[in-house]
Amino acid sequence: MTSYPLPDLAPALPELWLAALALALVVVGVFAGKDKATGLLSWLAGIGFAIAAVLIVTGPEGRVVTFNGMFVTDSFGAFMKVLVLIASMFSLVMARDYLAREGVVRFEYPLLIVLATVGMMMMISSNDLIALYMGLELQSLSLYVLAAFKRDSVRSTEAGLKYFVLGALSSGMLLYGCSLVYGFAGSTSFEALAQSLQGQPSLGVLVGLVFILVGLAFKISAVPFHMWTPDVYEGAPTSVSAFFAMAPKIAAMGLLIRVLAEPFGGLVHSWQQITWFISVASMVLAAFAAIGQTNVKRLLAYSSIGHVGYALVGLTAGTADGFRGVAAYMAIYLFMTLGTFSIVLVMRRQGRMVEEISDLAGLSRSRPVLAFVMGAMMFSLAGIPPLAGFIGKLFVFRAAVDAGFIVLAVIGVASSVVSAFYYLRVVKVMYFDEPAEALDRGVSPGLTVTLGVSFAFTMLYFIWPGLLLDYAGQAAAALMP
């Protein structure tokens, strides 16, 4: 009888902790009752995320591989995982009052957030195509349910169905790409692939790489695989849309960087052509498609597509500076998105959520503080100096220029100028249009916290940008041979 040694569990302790927490939350939710359980589970999940972050920061130093080479921890994984945990934690804070007001208080909500987060952390630490797919599907299955969580709403049900159908298609293409790479390269291990793909790759490997990139491009909603994003963001509950815009994007971008830098690092000149195209397509389409939007959530969906394009500019550089720029950009994007969606969650009139840009008309007169915070978020998303968004774009554009992708950087700057139109239009509506009916007064304590944190980060980041850049640089260095 063959015996297998128990793998080293210490590197995967944060994931194991969250998986055990999810099992415990199921038991607590069943026995505590619906009304009491949701708030309790949200608190427990938030504390669990904080503990997981501590476990990551205090975990093994350097690169550690376990589970027979399928799971890896390093500085890059730690950096991206902490961002995911911050996004998940704030998503629970934002959702607390929203769920109660919309009448969808169910204990499954925080549980699904925890399970999705476990999948995201597995994605970031995957060191094998099989582990990659397992983490991706654990995340995706939870997100499909969250999109349709408001099951009495036709829009929410439609959003969940669209996301499920298109997500299943992208997962199939990703799995097909993985099977092609395995068939032609003879391994699913990232380390083995990195060694075997140093020379001239076979056509089958390149076709498999294309299919893998298609599946991952869907997860980050990059053009031309973005078609689900506006409809799902608009139809899903607003707190779910906020979660979609933050944590899954960061995790998928982290996975994409690891896949291209490690197993396919030797094919950099091949995959740069693909990332160049989807970067340009994402920036240009988002810049022009968002101009005609009247719904705030659809506008933010196209905004997220555009920001994925900017992040891909740094990825296309294929250098340590490029990877550092992407990691820092995703951190900045997290806080900008957090603040913007917090404002959207405040948009209520007579107890009912409103989502049109016109509903913000005259906000500067009735709610000047909210208008100022929203204006700061819009200016930062547009890349106006000296706000955080400008510095984030500067990182990725400079990396592209240094790597010789000057045309790509110029297209990015031009797209950023065009996109400033629809961001500044929101500011114009708030400050210069005739006032609409005033929004309901009052901001929940949770949203007050998220607004304060995101506003402070966005406005003050320029004072000490080197701190984040240093951590991002350490993360990027872990990916380089």
mmCIF file with all atom_site columns, C-alpha atoms in Angstrom, residues 23 36 47 138 147 156 159 173 192 264 285 331 390 435 447:
data_model
loop_
_atom_site.group_PDB
_atom_site.id
_atom_site.type_symbol
_atom_site.label_atom_id
_atom_site.label_alt_id
_atom_site.label_comp_id
_atom_site.label_asym_id
_atom_site.label_entity_id
_atom_site.label_seq_id
_atom_site.pdbx_PDB_ins_code
_atom_site.Cartn_x
_atom_site.Cartn_y
_atom_site.Cartn_z
_atom_site.occupancy
_atom_site.B_iso_or_equiv
_atom_site.pdbx_formal_charge
_atom_site.auth_seq_id
_atom_site.auth_comp_id
_atom_site.auth_asym_id
_atom_site.auth_atom_id
_atom_site.pdbx_PDB_model_num
ATOM 1  C CA . LEU A 1 23  ? -18.010 25.505 7.667   1.00 0.00 ? 23  LEU A CA 1
ATOM 2  C CA . LYS A 1 36  ? -29.908 37.252 14.034  1.00 0.00 ? 36  LYS A CA 1
ATOM 3  C CA . ILE A 1 47  ? -12.983 39.212 11.992  1.00 0.00 ? 47  ILE A CA 1
ATOM 4  C CA . LEU A 1 138 ? -14.835 28.004 -6.276  1.00 0.00 ? 138 LEU A CA 1
ATOM 5  C CA . ALA A 1 147 ? -25.402 38.078 -8.615  1.00 0.00 ? 147 ALA A CA 1
ATOM 6  C CA . SER A 1 156 ? -31.077 40.378 -10.326 1.00 0.00 ? 156 SER A CA 1
ATOM 7  C CA . ALA A 1 159 ? -27.940 39.196 -14.031 1.00 0.00 ? 159 ALA A CA 1
ATOM 8  C CA . MET A 1 173 ? -12.499 27.777 -22.907 1.00 0.00 ? 173 MET A CA 1
ATOM 9  C CA . ALA A 1 192 ? 7.731   22.280 -15.268 1.00 0.00 ? 192 ALA A CA 1
ATOM 10 C CA . PHE A 1 264 ? 4.657   31.309 -19.780 1.00 0.00 ? 264 PHE A CA 1
ATOM 11 C CA . LEU A 1 285 ? -14.123 50.945 -25.807 1.00 0.00 ? 285 LEU A CA 1
ATOM 12 C CA . ALA A 1 331 ? -4.395  48.729 -4.703  1.00 0.00 ? 331 ALA A CA 1
ATOM 13 C CA . PHE A 1 390 ? -3.088  59.896 -11.432 1.00 0.00 ? 390 PHE A CA 1
ATOM 14 C CA . PRO A 1 435 ? -31.446 70.268 -8.130  1.00 0.00 ? 435 PRO A CA 1
ATOM 15 C CA . LEU A 1 447 ? -20.662 53.548 4.903   1.00 0.00 ? 447 LEU A CA 1
#
